[in-house]
PDB file of C-alpha atoms in Angstrom:
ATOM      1  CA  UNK Q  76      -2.562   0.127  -2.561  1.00 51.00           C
ATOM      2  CA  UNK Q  77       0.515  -1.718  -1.126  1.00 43.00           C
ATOM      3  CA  UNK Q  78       2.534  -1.508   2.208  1.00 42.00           C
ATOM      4  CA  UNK Q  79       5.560  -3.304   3.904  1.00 41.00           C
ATOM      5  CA  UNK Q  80       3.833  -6.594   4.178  1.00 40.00           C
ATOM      6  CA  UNK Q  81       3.014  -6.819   0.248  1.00 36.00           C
ATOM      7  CA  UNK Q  82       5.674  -5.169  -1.986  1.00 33.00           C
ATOM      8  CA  UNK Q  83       5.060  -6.170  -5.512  1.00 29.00           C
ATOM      9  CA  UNK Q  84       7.450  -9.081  -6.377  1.00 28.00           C
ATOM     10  CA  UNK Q  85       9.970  -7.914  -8.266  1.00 31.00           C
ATOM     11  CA  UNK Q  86      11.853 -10.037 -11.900  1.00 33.00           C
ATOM     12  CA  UNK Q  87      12.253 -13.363 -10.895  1.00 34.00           C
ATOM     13  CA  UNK Q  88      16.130 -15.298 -11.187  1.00 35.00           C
ATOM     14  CA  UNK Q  89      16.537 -17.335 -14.430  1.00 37.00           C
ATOM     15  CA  UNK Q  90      16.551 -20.043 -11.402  1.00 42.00           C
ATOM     16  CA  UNK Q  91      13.256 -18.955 -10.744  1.00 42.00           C
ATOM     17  CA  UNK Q  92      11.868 -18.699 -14.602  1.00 43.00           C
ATOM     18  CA  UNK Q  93      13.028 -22.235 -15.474  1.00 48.00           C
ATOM     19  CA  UNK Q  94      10.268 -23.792 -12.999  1.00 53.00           C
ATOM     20  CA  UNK Q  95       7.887 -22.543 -15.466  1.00 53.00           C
ATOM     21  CA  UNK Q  96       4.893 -19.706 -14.983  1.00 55.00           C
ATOM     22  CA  UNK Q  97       4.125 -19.396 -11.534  1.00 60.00           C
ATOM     23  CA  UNK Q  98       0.415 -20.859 -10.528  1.00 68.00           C
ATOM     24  CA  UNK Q  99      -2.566 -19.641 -11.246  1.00 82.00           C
ATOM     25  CA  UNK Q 100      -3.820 -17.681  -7.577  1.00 87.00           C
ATOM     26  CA  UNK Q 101      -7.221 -19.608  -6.792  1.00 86.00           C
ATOM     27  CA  UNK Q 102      -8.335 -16.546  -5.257  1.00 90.00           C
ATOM     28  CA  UNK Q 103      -8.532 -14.566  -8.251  1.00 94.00           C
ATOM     29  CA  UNK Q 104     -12.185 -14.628  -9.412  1.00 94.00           C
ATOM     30  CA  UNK Q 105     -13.626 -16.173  -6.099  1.00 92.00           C
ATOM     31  CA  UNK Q 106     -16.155 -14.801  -3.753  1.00 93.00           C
ATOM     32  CA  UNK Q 107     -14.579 -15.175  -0.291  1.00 89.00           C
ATOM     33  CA  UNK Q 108     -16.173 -14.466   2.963  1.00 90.00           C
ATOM     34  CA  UNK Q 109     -19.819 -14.841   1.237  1.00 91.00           C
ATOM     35  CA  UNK Q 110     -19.577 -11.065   0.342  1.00 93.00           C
ATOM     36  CA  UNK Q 111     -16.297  -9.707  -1.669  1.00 95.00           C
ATOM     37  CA  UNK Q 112     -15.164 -11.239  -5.300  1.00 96.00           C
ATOM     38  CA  UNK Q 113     -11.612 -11.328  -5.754  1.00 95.00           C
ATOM     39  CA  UNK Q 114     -10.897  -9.470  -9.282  1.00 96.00           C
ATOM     40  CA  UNK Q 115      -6.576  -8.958  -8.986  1.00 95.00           C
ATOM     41  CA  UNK Q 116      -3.871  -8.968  -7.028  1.00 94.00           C
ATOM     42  CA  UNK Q 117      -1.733  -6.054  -6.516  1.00 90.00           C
ATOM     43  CA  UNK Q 118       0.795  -6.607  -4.476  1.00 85.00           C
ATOM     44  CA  UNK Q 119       2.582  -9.768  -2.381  1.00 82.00           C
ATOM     45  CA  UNK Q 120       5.422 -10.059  -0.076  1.00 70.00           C
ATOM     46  CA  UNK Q 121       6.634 -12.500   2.793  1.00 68.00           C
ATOM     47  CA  UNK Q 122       3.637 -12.477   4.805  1.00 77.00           C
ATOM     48  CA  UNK Q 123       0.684 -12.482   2.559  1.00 82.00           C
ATOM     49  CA  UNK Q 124      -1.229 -10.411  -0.303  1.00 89.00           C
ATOM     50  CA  UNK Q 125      -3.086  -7.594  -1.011  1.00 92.00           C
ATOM     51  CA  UNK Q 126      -5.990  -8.131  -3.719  1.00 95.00           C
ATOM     52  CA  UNK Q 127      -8.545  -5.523  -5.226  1.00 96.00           C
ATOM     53  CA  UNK Q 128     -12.127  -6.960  -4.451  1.00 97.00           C
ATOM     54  CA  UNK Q 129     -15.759  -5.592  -4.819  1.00 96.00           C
ATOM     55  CA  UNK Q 130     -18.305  -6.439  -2.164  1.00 96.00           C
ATOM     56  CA  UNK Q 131     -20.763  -8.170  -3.976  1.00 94.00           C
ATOM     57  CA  UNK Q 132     -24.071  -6.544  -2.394  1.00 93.00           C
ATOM     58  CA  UNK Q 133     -22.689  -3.002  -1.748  1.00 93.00           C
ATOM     59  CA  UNK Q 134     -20.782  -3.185  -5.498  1.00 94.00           C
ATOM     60  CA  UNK Q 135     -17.952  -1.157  -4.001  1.00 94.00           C
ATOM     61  CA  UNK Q 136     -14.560  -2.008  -4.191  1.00 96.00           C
ATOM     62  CA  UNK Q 137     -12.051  -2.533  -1.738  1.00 96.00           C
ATOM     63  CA  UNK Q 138      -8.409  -3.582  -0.677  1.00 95.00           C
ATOM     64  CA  UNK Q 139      -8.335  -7.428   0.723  1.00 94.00           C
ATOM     65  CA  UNK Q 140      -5.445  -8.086   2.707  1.00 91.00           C
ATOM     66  CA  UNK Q 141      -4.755 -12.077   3.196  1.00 91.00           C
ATOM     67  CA  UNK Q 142      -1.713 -13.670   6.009  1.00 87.00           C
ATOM     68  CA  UNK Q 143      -0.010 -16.537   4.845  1.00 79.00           C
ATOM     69  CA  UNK Q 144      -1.242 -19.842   5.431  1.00 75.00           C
ATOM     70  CA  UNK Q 145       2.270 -20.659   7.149  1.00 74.00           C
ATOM     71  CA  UNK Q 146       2.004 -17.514   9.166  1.00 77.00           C
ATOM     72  CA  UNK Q 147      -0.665 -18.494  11.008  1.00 71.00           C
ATOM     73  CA  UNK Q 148       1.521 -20.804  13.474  1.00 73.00           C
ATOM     74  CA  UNK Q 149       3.674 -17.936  14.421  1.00 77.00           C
ATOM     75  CA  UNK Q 150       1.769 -16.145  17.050  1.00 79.00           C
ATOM     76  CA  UNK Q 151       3.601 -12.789  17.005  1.00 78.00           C
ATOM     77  CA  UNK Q 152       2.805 -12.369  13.279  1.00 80.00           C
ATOM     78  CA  UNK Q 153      -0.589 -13.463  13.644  1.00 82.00           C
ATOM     79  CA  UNK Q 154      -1.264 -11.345  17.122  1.00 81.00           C
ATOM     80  CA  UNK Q 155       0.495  -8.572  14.656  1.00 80.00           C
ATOM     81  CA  UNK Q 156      -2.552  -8.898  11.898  1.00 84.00           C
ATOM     82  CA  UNK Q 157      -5.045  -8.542  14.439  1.00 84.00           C
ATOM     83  CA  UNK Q 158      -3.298  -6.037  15.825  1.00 81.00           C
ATOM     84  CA  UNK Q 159      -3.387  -3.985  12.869  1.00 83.00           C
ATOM     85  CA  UNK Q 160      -7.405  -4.585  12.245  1.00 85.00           C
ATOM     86  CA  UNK Q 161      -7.674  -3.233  16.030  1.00 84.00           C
ATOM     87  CA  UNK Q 162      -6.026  -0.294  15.481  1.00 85.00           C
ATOM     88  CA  UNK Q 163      -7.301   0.539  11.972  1.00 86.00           C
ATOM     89  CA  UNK Q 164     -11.160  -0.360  12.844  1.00 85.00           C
ATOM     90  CA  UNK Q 165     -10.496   2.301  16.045  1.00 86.00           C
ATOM     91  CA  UNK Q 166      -9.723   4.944  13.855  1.00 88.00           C
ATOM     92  CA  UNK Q 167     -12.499   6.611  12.248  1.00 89.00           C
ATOM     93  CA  UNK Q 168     -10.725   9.478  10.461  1.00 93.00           C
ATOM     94  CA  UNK Q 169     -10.832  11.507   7.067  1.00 95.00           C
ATOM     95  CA  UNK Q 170      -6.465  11.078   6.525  1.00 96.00           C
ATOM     96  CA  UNK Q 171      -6.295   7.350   7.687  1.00 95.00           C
ATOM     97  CA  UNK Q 172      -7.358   3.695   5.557  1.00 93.00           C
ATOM     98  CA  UNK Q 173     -10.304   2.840   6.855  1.00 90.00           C
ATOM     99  CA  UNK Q 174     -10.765  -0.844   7.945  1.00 90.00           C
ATOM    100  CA  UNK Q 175     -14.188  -2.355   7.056  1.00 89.00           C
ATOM    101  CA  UNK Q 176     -13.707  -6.263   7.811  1.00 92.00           C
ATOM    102  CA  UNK Q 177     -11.718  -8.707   9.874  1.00 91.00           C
ATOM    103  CA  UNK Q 178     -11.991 -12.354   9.724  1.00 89.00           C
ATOM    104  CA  UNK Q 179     -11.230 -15.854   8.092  1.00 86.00           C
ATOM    105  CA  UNK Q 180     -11.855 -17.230   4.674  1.00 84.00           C
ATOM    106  CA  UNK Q 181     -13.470 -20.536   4.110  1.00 79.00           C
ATOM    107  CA  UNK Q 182      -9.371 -22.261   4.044  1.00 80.00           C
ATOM    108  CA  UNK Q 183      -8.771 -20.468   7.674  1.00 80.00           C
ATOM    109  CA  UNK Q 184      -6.916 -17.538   6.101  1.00 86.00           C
ATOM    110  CA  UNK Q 185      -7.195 -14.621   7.528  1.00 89.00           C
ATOM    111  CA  UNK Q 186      -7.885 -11.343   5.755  1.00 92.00           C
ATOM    112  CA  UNK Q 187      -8.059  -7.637   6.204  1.00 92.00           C
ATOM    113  CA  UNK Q 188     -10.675  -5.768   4.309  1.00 94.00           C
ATOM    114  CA  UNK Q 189      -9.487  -1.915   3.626  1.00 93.00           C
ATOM    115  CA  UNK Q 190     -11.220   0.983   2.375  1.00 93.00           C
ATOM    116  CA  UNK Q 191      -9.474   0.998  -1.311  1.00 94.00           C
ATOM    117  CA  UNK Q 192      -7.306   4.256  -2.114  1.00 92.00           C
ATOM    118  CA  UNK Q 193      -6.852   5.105  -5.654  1.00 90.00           C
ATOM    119  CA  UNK Q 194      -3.431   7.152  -5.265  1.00 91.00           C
ATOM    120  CA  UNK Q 195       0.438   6.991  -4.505  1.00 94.00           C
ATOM    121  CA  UNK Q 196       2.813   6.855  -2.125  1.00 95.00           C
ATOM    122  CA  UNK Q 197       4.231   9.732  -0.706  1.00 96.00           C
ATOM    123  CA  UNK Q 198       7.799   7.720  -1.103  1.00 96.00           C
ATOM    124  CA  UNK Q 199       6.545   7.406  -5.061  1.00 96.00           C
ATOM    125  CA  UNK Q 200       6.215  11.251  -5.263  1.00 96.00           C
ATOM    126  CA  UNK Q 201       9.408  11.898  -3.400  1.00 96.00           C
ATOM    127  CA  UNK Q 202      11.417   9.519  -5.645  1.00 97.00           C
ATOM    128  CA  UNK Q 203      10.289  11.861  -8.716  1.00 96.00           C
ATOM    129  CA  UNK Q 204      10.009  15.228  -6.868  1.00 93.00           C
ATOM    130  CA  UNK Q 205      12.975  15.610  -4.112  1.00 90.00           C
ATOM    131  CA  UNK Q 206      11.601  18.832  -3.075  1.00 94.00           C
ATOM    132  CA  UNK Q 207       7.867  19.757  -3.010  1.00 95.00           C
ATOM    133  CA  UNK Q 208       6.354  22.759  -3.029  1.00 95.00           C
ATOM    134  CA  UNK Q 209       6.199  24.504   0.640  1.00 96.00           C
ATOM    135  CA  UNK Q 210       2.726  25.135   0.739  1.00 96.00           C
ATOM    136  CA  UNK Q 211       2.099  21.635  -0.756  1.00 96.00           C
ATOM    137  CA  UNK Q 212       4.391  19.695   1.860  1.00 97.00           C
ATOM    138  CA  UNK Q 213       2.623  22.132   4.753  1.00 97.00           C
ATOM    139  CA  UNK Q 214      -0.430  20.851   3.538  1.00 97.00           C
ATOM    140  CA  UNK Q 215       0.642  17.123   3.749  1.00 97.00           C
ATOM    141  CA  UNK Q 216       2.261  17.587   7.241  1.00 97.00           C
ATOM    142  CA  UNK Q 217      -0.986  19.301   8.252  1.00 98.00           C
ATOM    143  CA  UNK Q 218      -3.167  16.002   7.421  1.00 98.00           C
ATOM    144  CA  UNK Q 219      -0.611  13.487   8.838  1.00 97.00           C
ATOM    145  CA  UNK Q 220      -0.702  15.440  11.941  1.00 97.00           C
ATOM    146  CA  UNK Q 221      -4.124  15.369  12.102  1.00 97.00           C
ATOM    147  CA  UNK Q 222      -4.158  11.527  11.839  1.00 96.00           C
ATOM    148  CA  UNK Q 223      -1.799  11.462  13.877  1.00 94.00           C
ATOM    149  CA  UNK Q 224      -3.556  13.190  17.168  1.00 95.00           C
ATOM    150  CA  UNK Q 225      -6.568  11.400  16.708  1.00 94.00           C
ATOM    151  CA  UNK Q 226      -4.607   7.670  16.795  1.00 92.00           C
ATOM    152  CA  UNK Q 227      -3.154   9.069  19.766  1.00 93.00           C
ATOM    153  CA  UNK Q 228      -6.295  10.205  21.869  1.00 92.00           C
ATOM    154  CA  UNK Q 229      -7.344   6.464  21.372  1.00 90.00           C
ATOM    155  CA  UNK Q 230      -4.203   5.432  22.587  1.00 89.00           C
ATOM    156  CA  UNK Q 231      -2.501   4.558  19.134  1.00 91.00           C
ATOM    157  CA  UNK Q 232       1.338   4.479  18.314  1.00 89.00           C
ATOM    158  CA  UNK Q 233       1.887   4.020  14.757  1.00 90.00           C
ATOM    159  CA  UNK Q 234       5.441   3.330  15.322  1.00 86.00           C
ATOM    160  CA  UNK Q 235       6.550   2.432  11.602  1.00 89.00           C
ATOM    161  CA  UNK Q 236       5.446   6.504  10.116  1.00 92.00           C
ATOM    162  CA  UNK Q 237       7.350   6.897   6.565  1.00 94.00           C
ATOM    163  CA  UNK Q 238       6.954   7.845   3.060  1.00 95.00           C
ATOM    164  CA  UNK Q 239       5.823   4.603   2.284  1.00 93.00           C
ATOM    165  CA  UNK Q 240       3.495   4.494   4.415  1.00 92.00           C
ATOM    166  CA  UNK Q 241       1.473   8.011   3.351  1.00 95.00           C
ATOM    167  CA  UNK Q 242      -0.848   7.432   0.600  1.00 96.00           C
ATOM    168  CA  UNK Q 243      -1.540  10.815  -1.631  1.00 97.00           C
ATOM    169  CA  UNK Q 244      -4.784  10.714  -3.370  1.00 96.00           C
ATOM    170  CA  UNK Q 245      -5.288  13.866  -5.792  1.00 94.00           C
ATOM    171  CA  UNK Q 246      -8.694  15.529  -5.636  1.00 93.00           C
ATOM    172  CA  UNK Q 247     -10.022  18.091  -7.599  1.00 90.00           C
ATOM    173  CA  UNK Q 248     -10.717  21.501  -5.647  1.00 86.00           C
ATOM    174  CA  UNK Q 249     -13.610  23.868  -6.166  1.00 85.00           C
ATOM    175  CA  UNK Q 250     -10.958  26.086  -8.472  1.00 86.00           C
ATOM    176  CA  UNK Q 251     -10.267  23.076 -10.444  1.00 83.00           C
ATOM    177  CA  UNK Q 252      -6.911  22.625  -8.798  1.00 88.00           C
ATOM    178  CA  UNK Q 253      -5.911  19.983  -7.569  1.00 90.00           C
ATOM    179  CA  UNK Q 254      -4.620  19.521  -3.995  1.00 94.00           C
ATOM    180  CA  UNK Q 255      -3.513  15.723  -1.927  1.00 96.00           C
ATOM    181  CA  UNK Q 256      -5.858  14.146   0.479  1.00 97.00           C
ATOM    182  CA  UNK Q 257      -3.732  12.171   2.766  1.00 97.00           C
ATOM    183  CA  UNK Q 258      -4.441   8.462   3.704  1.00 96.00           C
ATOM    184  CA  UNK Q 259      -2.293   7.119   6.690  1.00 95.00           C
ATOM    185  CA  UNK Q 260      -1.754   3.189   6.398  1.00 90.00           C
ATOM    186  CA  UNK Q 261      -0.200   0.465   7.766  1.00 86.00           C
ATOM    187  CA  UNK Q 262      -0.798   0.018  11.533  1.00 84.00           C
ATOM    188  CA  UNK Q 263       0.708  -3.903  11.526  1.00 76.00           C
ATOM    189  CA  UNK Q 264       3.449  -3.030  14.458  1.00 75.00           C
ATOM    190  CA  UNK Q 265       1.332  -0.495  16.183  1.00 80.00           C
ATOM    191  CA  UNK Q 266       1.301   0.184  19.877  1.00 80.00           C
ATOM    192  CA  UNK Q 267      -2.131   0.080  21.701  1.00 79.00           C
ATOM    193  CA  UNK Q 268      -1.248   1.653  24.957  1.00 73.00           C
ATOM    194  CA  UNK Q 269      -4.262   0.667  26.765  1.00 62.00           C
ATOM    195  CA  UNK Q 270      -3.528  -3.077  26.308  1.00 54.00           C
ATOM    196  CA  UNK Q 271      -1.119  -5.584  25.752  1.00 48.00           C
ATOM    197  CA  UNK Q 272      -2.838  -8.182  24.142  1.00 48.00           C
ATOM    198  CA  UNK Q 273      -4.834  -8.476  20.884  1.00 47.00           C
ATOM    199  CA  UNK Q 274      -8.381 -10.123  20.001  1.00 48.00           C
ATOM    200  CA  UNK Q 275      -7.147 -13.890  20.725  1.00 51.00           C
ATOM    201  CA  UNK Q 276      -5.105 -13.207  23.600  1.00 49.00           C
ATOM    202  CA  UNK Q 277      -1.843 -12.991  22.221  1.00 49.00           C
ATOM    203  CA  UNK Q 278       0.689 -10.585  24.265  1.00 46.00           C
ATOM    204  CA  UNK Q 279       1.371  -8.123  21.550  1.00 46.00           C
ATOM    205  CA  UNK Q 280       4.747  -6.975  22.400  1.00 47.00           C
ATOM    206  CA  UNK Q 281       7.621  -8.268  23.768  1.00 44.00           C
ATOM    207  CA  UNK Q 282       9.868  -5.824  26.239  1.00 45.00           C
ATOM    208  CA  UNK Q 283      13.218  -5.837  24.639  1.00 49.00           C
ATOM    209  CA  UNK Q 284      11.838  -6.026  20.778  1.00 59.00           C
ATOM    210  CA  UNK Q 285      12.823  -3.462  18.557  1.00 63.00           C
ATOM    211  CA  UNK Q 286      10.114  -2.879  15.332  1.00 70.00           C
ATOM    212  CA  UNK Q 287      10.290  -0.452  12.720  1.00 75.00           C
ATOM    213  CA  UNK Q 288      12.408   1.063  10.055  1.00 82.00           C
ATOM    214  CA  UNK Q 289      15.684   2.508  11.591  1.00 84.00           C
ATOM    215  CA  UNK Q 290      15.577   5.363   9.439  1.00 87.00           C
ATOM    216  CA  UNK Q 291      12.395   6.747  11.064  1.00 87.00           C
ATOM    217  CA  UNK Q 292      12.351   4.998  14.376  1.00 83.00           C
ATOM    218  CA  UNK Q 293      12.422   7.802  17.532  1.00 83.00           C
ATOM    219  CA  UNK Q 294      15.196   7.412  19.695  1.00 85.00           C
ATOM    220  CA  UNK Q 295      13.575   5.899  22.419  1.00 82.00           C
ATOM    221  CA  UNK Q 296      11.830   3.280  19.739  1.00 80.00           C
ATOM    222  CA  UNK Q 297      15.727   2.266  18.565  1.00 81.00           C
ATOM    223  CA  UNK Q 298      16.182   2.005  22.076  1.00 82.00           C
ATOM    224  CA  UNK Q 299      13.900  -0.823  23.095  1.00 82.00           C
ATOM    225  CA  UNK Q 300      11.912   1.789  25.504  1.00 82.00           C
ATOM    226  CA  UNK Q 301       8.371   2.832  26.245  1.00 81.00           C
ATOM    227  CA  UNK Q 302       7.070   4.507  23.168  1.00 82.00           C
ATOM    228  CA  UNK Q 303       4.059   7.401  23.250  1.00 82.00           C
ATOM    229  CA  UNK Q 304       2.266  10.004  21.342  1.00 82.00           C
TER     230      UNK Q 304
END
């Protein structure tokens, strides 16, 4: 799975290419955190990585999200990854990605281990099929909904909600059909109502700060203002 934070890299400039291939990631094949062995990576962007891993003891496989090295002096980005752990370890819920471990590697990285979902982004289907089927999309709304309510009763504002952010995972139905199970992701810039700092301390959002994609923001988000369910 990817999200904002690691969008797969896309061709490199002939700038780029003439440094040569890029270096090997020292991850890749490691066992990190005594328990999960790194077997790819998936996806990368500005802050960090997302890697497919298998816990070694359990033998099930799951998403491993790593924060920059250079990240970690920036407080808001770091408060922002622990943020995101909060939130996601909170919610225990059938149509949200479950979080399953928090922590730091042996080099002081931190990481983010995920439940792993083996599907697509609802932006992904969108880009191929403009318009879905109304009972289909009913269906979809129905699940994100019910996300939704339950990251509110713990006092949860996802704040960054898009197609990009919806995973779709097919699954076969008991008439052989087969129908999307919905997987809510990405909680790095959301709002925990009940408190305004994270697990170090770190004030976890700044009065004045706009986050989020203008496209989807609510107009008192765009605004700067209090934000709720």
């Amino acid at each position: 799975m990817t999200d904002r934070d690691a969008v797969t890299v896309g061709p490199q400039s002939s700038q780029a290419s003439s440094a040569g291939p890029p270096a090997a990631d020292p991850l890749i094949g490691a066992i990190v955190a005594e328990r999960f062995k790194i077997l790819e990576r998936v996806g990368e962007g500005g802050m960090g990585a997302v890697y497919v891993a298998q816990h070694v003891a359990l033998q099930k496989t799951v998403a491993i999200k790593t924060l920059r090295a250079e990240m970690h002096s920036a407080p808001e980005v770091r408060a922002r990854f622990e943020r995101e752990a909060l939130a996601m370890a909170r919610l225990e819920h059938e149509n949200v990605v479950a979080a399953t471990d928090f922590g730091q590697l042996q080099d002081g990285t931190f990481f983010l281990a995920m439940e792993y979902v083996e599907g697509r982004s609802l932006r992904a289907v969108l880009n191929e099929t403009p318009k879905l089927a109304p009972l289909r999309a009913l269906k979809i709304l129905r699940q994100i909904a019910s996300a939704l309510s339950r990251a509110h009763s713990l006092g949860i504002v996802h704040r960054d909600l898009k197609p990009e952010n919806i995973m779709l995972v097919p699954k076969k139905q008991d008439d052989g059909e087969l129908t999307d199970v919905v997987k809510v992701a990405d909680f790095g810039i959301a709002k925990l109502l009940d408190t305004e700092r994270g697990p170090s301390g770190e004030r976890l959002s700044t009065a004045g700060n706009i986050a989020g994609t203008p496209e989807y923001m609510s107009p008192e988000q765009a605004q700067a203002r209090t934000v709720d369910g």
